XYZ file of C-alpha atoms in Angstrom:
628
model
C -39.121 -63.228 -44.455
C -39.253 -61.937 -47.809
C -40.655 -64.465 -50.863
C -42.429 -64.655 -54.007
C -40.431 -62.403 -55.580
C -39.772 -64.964 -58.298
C -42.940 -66.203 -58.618
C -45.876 -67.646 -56.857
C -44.246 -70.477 -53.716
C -47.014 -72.728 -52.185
C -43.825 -74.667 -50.409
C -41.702 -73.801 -47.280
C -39.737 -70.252 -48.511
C -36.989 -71.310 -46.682
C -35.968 -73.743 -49.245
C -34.902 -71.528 -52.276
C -35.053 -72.530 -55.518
C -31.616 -74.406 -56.752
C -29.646 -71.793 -58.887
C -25.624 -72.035 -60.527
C -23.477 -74.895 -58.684
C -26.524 -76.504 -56.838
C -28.282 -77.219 -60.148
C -27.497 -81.305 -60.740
C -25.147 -80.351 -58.002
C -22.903 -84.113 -58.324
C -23.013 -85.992 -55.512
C -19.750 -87.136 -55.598
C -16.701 -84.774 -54.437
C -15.782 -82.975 -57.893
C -11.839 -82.790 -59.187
C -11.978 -79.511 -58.822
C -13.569 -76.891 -56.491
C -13.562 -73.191 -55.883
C -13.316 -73.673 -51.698
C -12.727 -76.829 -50.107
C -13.548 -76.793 -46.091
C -12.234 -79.132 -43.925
C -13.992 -80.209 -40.984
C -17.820 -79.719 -40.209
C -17.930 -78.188 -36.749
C -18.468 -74.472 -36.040
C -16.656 -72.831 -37.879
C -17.018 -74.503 -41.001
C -20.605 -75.262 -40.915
C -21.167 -71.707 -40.773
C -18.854 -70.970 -43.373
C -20.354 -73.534 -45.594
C -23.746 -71.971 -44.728
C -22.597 -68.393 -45.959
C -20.348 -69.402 -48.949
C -23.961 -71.265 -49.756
C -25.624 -68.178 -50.808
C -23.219 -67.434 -53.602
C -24.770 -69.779 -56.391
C -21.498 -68.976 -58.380
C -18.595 -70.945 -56.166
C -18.412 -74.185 -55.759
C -18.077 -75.420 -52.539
C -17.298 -78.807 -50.425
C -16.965 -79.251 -47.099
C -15.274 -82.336 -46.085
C -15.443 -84.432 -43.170
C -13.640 -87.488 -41.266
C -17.192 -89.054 -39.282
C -18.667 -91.120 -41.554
C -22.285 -88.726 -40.396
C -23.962 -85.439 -38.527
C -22.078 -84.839 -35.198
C -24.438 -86.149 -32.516
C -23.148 -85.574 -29.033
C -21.213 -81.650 -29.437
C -18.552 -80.853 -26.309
C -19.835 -76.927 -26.659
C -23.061 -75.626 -25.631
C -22.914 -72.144 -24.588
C -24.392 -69.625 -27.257
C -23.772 -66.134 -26.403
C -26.166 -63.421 -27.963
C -23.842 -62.452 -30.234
C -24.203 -65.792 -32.629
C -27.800 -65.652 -31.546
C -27.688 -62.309 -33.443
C -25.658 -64.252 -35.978
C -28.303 -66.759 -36.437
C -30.838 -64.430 -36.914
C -28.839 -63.383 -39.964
C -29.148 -67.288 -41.290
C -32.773 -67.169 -39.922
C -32.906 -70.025 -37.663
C -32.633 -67.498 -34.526
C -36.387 -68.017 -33.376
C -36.549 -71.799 -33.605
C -33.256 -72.564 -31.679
C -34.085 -69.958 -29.064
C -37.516 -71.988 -28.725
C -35.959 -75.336 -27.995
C -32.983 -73.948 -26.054
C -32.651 -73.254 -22.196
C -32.531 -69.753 -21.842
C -29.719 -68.123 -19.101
C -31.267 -65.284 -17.414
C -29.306 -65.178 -14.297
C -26.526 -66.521 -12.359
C -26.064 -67.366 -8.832
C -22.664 -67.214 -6.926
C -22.154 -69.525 -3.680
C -19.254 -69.498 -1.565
C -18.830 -71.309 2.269
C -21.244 -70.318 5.009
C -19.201 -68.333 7.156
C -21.148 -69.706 10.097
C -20.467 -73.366 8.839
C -17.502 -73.719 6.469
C -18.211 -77.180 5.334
C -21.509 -75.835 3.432
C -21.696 -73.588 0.511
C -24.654 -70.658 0.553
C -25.723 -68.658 -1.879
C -24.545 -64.979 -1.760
C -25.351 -63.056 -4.773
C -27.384 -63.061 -7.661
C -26.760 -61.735 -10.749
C -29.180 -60.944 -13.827
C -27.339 -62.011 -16.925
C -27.293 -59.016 -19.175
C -27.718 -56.088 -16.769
C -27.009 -53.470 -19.331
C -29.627 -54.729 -21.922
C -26.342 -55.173 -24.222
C -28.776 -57.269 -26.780
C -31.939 -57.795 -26.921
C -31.531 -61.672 -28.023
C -31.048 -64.141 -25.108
C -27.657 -66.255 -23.977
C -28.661 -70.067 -25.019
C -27.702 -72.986 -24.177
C -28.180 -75.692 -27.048
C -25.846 -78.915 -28.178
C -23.272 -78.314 -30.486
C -24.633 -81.051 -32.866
C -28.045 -78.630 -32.835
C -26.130 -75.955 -33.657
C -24.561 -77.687 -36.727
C -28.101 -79.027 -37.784
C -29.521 -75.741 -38.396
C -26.183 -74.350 -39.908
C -26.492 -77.397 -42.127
C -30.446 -76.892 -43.059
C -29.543 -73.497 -44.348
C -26.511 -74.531 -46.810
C -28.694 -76.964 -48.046
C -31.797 -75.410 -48.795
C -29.620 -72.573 -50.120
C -28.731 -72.395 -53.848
C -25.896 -74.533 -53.786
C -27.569 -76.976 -52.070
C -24.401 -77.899 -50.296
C -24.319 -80.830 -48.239
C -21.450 -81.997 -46.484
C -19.239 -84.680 -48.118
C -18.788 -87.248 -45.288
C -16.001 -90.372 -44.739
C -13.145 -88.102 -46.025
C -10.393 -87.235 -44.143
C -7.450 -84.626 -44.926
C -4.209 -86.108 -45.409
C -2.051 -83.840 -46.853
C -1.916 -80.416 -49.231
C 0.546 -78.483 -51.588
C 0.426 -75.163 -53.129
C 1.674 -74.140 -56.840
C 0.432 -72.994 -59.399
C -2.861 -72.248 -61.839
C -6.210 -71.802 -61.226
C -7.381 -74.146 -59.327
C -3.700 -74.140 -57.088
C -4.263 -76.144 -53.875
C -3.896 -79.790 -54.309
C -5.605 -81.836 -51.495
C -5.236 -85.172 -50.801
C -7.761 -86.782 -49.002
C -8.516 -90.152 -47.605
C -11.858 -92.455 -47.298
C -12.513 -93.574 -43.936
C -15.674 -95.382 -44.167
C -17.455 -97.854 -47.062
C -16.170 -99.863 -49.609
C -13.242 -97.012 -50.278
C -11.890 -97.074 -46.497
C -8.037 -96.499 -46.693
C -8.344 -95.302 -50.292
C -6.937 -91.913 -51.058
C -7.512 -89.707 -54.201
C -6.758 -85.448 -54.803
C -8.607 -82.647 -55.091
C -8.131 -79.205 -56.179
C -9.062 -76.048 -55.221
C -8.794 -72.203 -55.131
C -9.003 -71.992 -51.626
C -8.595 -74.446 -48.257
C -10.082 -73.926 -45.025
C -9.084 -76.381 -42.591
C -11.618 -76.125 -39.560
C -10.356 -79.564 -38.174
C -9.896 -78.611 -34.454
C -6.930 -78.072 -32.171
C -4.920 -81.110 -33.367
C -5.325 -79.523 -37.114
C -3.582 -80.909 -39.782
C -4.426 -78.162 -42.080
C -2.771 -75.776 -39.887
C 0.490 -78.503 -39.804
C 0.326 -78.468 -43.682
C 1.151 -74.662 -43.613
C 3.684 -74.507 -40.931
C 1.958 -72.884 -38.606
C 1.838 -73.669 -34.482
C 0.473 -72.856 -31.645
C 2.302 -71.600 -28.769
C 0.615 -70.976 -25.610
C 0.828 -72.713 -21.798
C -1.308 -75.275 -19.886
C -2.414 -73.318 -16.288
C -1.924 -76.742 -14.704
C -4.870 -77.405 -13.456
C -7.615 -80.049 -14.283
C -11.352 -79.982 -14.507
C -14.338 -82.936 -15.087
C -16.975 -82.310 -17.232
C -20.314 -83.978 -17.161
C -23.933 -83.936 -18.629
C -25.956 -85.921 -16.425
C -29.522 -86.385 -15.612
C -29.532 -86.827 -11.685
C -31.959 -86.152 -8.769
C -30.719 -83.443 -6.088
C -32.033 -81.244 -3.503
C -29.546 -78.527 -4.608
C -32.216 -75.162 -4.974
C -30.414 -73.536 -7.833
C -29.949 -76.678 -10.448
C -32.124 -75.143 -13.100
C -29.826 -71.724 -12.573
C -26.568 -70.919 -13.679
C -24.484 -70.969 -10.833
C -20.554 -70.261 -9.672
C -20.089 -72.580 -6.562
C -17.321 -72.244 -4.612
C -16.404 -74.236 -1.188
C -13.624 -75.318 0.685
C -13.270 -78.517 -1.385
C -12.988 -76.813 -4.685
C -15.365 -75.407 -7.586
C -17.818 -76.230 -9.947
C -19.454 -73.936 -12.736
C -22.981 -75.599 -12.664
C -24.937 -74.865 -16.387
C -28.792 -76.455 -16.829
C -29.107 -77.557 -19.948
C -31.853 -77.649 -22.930
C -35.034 -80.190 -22.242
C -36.013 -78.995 -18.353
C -33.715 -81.949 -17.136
C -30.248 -82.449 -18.302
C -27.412 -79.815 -16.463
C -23.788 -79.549 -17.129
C -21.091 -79.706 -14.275
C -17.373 -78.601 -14.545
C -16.279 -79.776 -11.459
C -13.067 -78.401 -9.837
C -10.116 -81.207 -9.718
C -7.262 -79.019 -8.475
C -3.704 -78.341 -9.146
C -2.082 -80.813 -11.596
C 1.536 -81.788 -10.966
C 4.390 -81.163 -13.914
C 4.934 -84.860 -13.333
C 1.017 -85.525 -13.884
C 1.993 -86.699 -17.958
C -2.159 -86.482 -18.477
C -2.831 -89.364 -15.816
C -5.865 -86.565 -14.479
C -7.266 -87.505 -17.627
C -8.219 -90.825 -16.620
C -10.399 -89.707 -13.463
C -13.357 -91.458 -13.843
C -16.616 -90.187 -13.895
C -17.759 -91.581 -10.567
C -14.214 -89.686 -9.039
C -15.544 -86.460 -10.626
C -19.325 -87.231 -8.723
C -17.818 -87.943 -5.448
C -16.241 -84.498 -6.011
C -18.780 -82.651 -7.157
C -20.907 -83.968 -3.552
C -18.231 -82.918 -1.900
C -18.147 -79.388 -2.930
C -22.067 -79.161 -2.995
C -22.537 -80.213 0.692
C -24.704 -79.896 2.517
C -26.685 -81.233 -0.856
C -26.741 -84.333 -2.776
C -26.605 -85.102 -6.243
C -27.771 -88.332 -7.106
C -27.035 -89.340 -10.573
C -29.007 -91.862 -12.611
C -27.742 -91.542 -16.107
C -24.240 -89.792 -17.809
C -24.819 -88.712 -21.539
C -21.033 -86.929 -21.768
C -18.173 -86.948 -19.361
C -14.305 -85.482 -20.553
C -11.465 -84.371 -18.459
C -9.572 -81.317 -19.728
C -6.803 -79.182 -18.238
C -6.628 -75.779 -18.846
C -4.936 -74.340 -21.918
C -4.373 -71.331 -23.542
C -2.813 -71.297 -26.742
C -2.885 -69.308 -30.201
C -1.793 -69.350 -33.784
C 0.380 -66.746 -34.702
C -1.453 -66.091 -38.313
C -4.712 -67.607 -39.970
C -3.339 -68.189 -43.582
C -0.651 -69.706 -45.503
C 1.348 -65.724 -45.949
C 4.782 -65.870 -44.409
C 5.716 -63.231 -42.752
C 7.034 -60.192 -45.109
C 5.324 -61.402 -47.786
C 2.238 -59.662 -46.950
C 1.476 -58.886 -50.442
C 1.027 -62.582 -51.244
C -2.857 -64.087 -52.240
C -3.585 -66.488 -49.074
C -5.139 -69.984 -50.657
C -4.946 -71.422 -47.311
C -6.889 -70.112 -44.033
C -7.692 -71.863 -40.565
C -10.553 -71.220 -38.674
C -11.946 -72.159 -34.891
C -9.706 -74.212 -33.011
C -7.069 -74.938 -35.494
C -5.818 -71.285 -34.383
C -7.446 -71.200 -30.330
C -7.723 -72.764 -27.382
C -9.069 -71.793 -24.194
C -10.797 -73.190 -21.783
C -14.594 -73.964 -22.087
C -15.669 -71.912 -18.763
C -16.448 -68.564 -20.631
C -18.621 -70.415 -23.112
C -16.569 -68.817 -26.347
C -15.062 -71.574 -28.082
C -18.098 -72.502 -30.423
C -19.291 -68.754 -30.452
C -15.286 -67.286 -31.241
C -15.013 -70.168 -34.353
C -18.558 -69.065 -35.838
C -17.366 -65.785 -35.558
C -14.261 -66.701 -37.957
C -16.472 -68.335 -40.099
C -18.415 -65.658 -40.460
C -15.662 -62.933 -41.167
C -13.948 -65.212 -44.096
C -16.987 -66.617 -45.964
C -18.654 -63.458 -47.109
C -14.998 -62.450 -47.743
C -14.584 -65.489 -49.824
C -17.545 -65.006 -52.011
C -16.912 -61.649 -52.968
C -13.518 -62.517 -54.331
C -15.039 -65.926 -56.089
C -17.865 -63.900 -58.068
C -15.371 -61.263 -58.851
C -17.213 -58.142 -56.743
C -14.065 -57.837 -54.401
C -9.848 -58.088 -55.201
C -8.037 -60.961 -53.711
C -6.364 -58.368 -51.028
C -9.833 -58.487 -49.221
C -8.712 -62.065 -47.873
C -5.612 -60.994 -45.817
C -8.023 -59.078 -43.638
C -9.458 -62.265 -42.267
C -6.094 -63.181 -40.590
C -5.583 -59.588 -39.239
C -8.894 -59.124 -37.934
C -9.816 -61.956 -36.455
C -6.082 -63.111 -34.652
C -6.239 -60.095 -32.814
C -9.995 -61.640 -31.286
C -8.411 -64.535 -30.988
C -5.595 -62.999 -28.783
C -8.209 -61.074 -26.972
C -10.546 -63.835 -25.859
C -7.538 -65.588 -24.455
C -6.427 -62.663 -22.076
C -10.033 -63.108 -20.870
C -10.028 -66.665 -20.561
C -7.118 -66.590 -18.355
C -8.457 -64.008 -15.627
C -11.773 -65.773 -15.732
C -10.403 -69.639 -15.211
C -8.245 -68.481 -12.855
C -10.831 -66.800 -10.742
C -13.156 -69.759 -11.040
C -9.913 -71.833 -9.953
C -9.330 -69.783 -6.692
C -9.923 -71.136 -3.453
C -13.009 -68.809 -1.522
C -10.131 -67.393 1.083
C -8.290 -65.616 -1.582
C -11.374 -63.060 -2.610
C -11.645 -59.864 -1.276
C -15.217 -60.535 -0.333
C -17.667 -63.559 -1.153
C -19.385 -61.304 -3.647
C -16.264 -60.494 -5.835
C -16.595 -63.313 -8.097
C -20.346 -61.967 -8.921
C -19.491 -58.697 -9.190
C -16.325 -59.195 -12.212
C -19.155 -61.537 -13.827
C -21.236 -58.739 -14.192
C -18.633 -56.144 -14.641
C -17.516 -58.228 -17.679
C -20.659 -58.630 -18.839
C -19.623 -57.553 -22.676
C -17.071 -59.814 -23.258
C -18.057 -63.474 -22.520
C -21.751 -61.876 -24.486
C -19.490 -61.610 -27.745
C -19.644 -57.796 -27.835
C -16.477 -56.150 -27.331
C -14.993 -57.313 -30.880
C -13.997 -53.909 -32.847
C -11.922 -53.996 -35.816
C -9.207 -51.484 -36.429
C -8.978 -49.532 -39.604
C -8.559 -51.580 -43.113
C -9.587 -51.546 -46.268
C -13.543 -52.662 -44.923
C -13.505 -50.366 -41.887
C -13.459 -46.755 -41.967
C -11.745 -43.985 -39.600
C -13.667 -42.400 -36.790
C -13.929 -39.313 -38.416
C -17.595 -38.467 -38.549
C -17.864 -40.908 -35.525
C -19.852 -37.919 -33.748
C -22.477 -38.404 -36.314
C -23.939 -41.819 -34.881
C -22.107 -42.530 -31.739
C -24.467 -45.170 -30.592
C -22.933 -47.123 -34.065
C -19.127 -47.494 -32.830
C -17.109 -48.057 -35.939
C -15.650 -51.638 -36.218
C -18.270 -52.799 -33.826
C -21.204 -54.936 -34.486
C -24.323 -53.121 -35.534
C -26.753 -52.910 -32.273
C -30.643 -53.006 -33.640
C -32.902 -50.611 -32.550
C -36.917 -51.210 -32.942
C -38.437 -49.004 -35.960
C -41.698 -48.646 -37.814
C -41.534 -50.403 -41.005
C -43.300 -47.492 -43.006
C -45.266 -49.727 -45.587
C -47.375 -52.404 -42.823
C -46.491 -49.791 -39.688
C -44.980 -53.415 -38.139
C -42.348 -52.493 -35.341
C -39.456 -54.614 -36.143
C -36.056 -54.867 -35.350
C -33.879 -52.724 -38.074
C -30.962 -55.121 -37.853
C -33.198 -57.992 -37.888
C -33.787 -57.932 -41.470
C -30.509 -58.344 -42.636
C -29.380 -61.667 -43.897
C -26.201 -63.164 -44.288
C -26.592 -62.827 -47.956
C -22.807 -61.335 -48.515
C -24.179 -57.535 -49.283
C -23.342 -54.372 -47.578
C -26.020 -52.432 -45.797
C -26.378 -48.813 -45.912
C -28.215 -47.692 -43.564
C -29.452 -43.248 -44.392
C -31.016 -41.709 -41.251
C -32.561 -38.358 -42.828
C -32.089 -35.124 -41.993
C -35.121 -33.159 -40.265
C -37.128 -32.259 -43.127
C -35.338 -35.055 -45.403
C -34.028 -32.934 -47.795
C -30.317 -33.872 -47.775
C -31.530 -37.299 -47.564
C -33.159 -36.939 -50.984
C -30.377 -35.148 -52.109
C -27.954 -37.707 -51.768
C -30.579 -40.604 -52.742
C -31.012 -38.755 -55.970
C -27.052 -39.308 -55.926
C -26.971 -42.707 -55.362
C -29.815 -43.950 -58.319
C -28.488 -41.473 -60.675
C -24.385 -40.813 -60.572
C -22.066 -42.928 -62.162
C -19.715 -42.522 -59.497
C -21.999 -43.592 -56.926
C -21.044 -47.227 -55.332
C -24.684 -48.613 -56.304
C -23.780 -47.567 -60.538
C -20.034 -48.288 -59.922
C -20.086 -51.689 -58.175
C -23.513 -53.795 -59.139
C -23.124 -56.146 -61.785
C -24.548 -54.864 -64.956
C -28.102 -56.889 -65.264
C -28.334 -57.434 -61.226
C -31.143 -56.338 -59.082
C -30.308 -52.569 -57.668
C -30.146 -53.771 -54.280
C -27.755 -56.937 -55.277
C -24.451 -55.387 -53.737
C -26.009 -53.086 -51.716
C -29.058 -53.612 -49.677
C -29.836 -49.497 -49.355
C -32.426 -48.360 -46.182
C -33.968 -45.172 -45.249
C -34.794 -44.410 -41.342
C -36.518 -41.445 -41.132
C -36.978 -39.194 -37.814
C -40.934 -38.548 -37.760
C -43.384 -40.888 -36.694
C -44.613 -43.187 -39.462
C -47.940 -41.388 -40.185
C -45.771 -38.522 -41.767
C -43.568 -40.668 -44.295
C -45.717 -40.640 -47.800
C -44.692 -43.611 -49.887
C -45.138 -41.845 -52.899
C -42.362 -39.045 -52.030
C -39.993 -41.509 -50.864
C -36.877 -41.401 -53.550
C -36.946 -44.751 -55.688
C -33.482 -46.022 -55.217
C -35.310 -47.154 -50.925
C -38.188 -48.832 -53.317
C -36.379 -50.848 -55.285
C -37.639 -52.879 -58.320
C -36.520 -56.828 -57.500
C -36.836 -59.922 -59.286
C -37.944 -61.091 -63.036
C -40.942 -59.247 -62.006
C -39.603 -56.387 -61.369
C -41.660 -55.661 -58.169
C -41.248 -53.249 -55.620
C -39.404 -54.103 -52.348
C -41.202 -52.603 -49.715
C -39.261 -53.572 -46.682
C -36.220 -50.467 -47.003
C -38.381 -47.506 -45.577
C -38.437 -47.044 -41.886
C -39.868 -44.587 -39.329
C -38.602 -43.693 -35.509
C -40.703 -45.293 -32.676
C -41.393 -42.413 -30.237
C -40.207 -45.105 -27.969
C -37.697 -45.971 -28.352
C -36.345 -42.853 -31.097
C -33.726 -44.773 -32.678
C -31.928 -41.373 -33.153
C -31.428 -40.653 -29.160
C -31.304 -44.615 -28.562
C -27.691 -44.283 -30.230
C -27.101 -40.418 -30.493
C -27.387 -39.799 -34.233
C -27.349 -36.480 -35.581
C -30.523 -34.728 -36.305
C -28.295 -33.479 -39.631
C -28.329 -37.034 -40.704
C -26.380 -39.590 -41.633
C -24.793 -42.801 -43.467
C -24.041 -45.682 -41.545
C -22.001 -48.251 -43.876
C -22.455 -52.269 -42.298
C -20.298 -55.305 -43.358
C -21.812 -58.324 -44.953
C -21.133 -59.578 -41.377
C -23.116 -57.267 -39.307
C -20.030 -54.538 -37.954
C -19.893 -51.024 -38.556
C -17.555 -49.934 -41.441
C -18.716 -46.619 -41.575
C -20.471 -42.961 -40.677
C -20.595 -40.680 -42.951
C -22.498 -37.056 -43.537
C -24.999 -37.354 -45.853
C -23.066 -34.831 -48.130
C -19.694 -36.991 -48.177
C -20.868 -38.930 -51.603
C -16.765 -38.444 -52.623
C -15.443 -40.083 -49.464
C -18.330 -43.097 -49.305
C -17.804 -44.334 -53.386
C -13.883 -44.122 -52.293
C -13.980 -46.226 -49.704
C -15.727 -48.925 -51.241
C -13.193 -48.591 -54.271
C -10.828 -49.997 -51.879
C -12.395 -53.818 -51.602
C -14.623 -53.418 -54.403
C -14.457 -53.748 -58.555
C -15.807 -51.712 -61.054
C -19.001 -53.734 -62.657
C -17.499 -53.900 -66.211
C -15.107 -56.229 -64.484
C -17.800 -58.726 -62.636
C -19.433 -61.437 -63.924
C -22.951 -61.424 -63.286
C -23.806 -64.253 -60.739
């Protein structure tokens, strides 16, 4: 954490000084705002969070409870959006009061004894190492806490406007285009309606959007006809593996057993079978002692007594999708998108792969940085109709793996090849459900593989996977990923050349050129390292990087101050060498990150033409930005 850069701060850094909207930020919902969000789950919390560090827009988020979400359906937090809340920096102090999945148990019927389950495999959780941050589990409404401690200490101090439900919207014409009409559903004003207008909508209202209705868009998809019970409960059992995560399968049915946060509370989804054409949603009204008999039945010979339910649903399985993310008809591609949806407004699945929550942050993360860049005039408004075409395809993708995953886990034990198959596609899928197998295709913010051979351990379109470095001013080993915020700048990360030469070379480059993307593309008056937060790894051990022959442009001047930012100068561990860790050249290299952590990039350290022209694509020249 990085602070008194402004001045001397005896307080908690974490709560920044108020700057641009979030000075005598009204509390009442303005006439007029640059992004209006609808809905406060996921998705939009996040998105609120992000568009929060650009002091510039002015954002609302609006929502139908009359307060803070307190029991959340979701709790599984893959280490992707662990990764993503590192970004926020909140990463260490939900991991700290979450449960922590480090394993998972299969059980199937004892061949000896049908009519009991035994266990059969175990599985460690991330076999491969894929991250180094852990798979959580947390309550949704925890989730949304933190999201909504950072928006608010941010800036903007943006806060969400609660009691106001969407009603209806219209696009024309003008700056502020969207109208939104919304309606008060709590206090004095209950019933009332009144307008707002806006730039840009989100609607992050869930699966029964009515942003998403406003637009004319649907989702098509299937139910898979088949019904599951969910249930937090606090109960005592003799079960061995309740504090595990654990596939159970028996000749009764299945449950997908989860512990949950606080050493006591566990999550069942307990197997209710096929569900008849003719069912018209009477399943839903099992009750919750129905769905305990069950689950007794399927865990024999153990017992689960319960003593106390804090949540209990009934869901059948669904898979549906949203054929586009904006308000752009189709051949009209050219058109400015004022209206997005994010989360489950465009996806449903079912909640066994533990994506839902971590799939929506995910959208909110890919639009808002997108979002600010166009507001404070750094990016053109083409930039936004790469949110719908990145993230639909995820979308599409996470649904394909929903379906072979809820079907499995809806299989009866007899249909397996073995009792260990079940186990063994958990861990051969390991990537996926963990949030890692997203990769964006070429655009306008993601490069060709070209120089791919130059870092292949960096795939481009992929999320940037930290390696521990030397930090070459304290000699602390750190993360290098780990000190990038979600801040909306790009990250370019130089790994030098043996002797550092060409890294100098094209440093000099980059301070002094015009054409260079730092001279080109940072608003006139701005910090150097306000568009582009600029890093040097170098390949010797720390003892051999001198400070004071380290170009100027990695020791940037910050602040009213001026002072020197200390933090952009790292050295290779011996273990492990961040250079063999993911295969980078010993010739160097440029690896160009997102505002939202993926690759863009790789790039020879010569290739100065090719690097300024590809962020001319989704960038502006400076004499055209305002300064923030």
């Amino acid at each position: 954490m990085q602070f008194h850069d402004h001045g001397y701060v005896s307080a908690d850094p974490r709560v920044r000084p108020a700057a641009g909207t979030g000075i005598d930020r009204p509390s009442e919902l303005p006439d007029e705002v640059d992004v209006l969000i609808v809905g406060s789950g996921p998705a939009g919390m996040l998105l609120a969070a992000q568009l929060a560090q650009f002091p510039s827009v002015t954002t609302r988020i609006v929502e139908r409870r009359g307060g803070r979400l307190e029991i959340g359906q979701a709790d599984g937090i893959q280490a992707r959006s662990v990764e993503t809340f590192q970004a926020f920096g909140f990463a260490e102090e939900i991991t700290a009061e979450a449960y922590q999945i480090t394993a998972m148990n299969f059980w199937t019927p004892d061949p000896k004894n049908p009519e009991n389950i035994v266990r059969t495999s175990r599985t460690v959780d991330d076999p491969e190492g894929i991250s180094e941050f852990p798979h959580l589990i947390v309550n949704q409404a925890r989730v949304l806490d933190y999201f909504a401690a950072v928006a608010k200490n941010s800036p903007t101090r943006t806060t969400p406007d609660y009691g106001l439900e969407f009603v209806a919207l219209k696009v024309g014409e003008g700056s502020y285009p969207v109208e939104v009409t919304l309606r008060h559903t709590t206090g004095e004003r209950e019933g009332s309606e009144r307008t707002v207008r806006a730039k840009y909508v989100v609607g992050c209202d869930g699966a029964r959007s009515a942003v998403r209705g406003s637009i004319g868009r649907t989702m098509t998809g299937n139910q898979a006809m088949h019904a599951w019970a969910v249930m937090d409960v606090l109960a005592v059992t003799d079960f061995p593996d309740i504090r595990t995560k654990c596939a159970i399968q028996s000749e009764h049915g299945s449950i997908l057993h989860i512990p949950r946060e606080g050493g006591y509370l566990f999550r069942m989804y307990v197997d209710l079978g096929e569900v008849s054409p003719e069912d018209a949603g009477a399943v839903r009204r099992t009750t919750v002692d129905t769905a305990i008999a069950k689950a007794n039945e399927i865990l024999h010979p153990y017992t689960l007594d319960v003593r106390s339910v804090a949540w209990y649903s009934v869901y059948e399985v669904g898979h549906r999708l949203t054929d586009k993310f904006d308000d752009v008809p189709e051949g009209c591609e050219g058109q400015v998108p004022r209206v997005f949806i994010a989360g489950d407004a465009c996806h449903t699945h079912s909640a066994k792969a533990g994506q839902g929550m971590n799939v929506s942050m995910q959208d909110g993360f890919n639009l808002g940085w997108k979002l600010g860049a166009v507001l404070e005039g750094r990016s053109p408004e083409s930039l936004l109709a790469t949110y719908s075409a990145e993230r639909q395809k995820i979308a599409q993708n996470l649904i394909d793996f929903d379906k072979e995953w809820s079907t499995l886990m809806a299989k009866k034990p007899e249909e397996f090849e073995s009792a260990q198959a079940l186990g063994e596609f958990y861990v051969r899928t390991a990537e996926f459900p963990a949030g890692f197998m997203t990769q964006y295709e070429p655009s306008m913010i993601t490069g060709e593989a070209t120089h791919q051979g130059l870092a292949k351990g960096f795939p481009i379109g992929k999320r940037f996977k930290s390696v521990k470095v030397t930090r070459g001013a304290d000699t602390n080993v750190i993360h290098l990923g780990h000190h990038a915020r979600a801040d909306g700048r790009w990250r370019l990360y130089a790994f030098a050349d043996t002797d550092g030469s060409s890294l100098t070379e094209w440093a000099a480059w980059l301070a002094g050129s015009e054409d260079s993307p730092v001279n080109r593309f940072t608003p006139k008056g701005a910090d150097l390292d306000a568009v582009f937060d600029v890093k040097a790894v170098y390949q010797q051990d720390y003892t051999a990087v001198d400070l004071s022959t380290v170009p100027p442009v990695f020791l940037p001047r910050v602040g009213p101050f001026q002072l020197i930012d200390y933090e952009k100068v790292y050295a290779a561990l011996p273990d492990p060498d961040i250079f063999e860790a993911r295969d980078i050249d010993r010739g160097g290299c440029v690896v160009v990150v997102r505002p939202d952590q993926y690759v863009a990039h790789v790039l020879p350290l010569s290739a100065t033409s090719e690097l300024t022209e590809f962020f001319a694509q989704n960038m502006l020249e400076r004499a055209k930005v305002a300064t923030a």
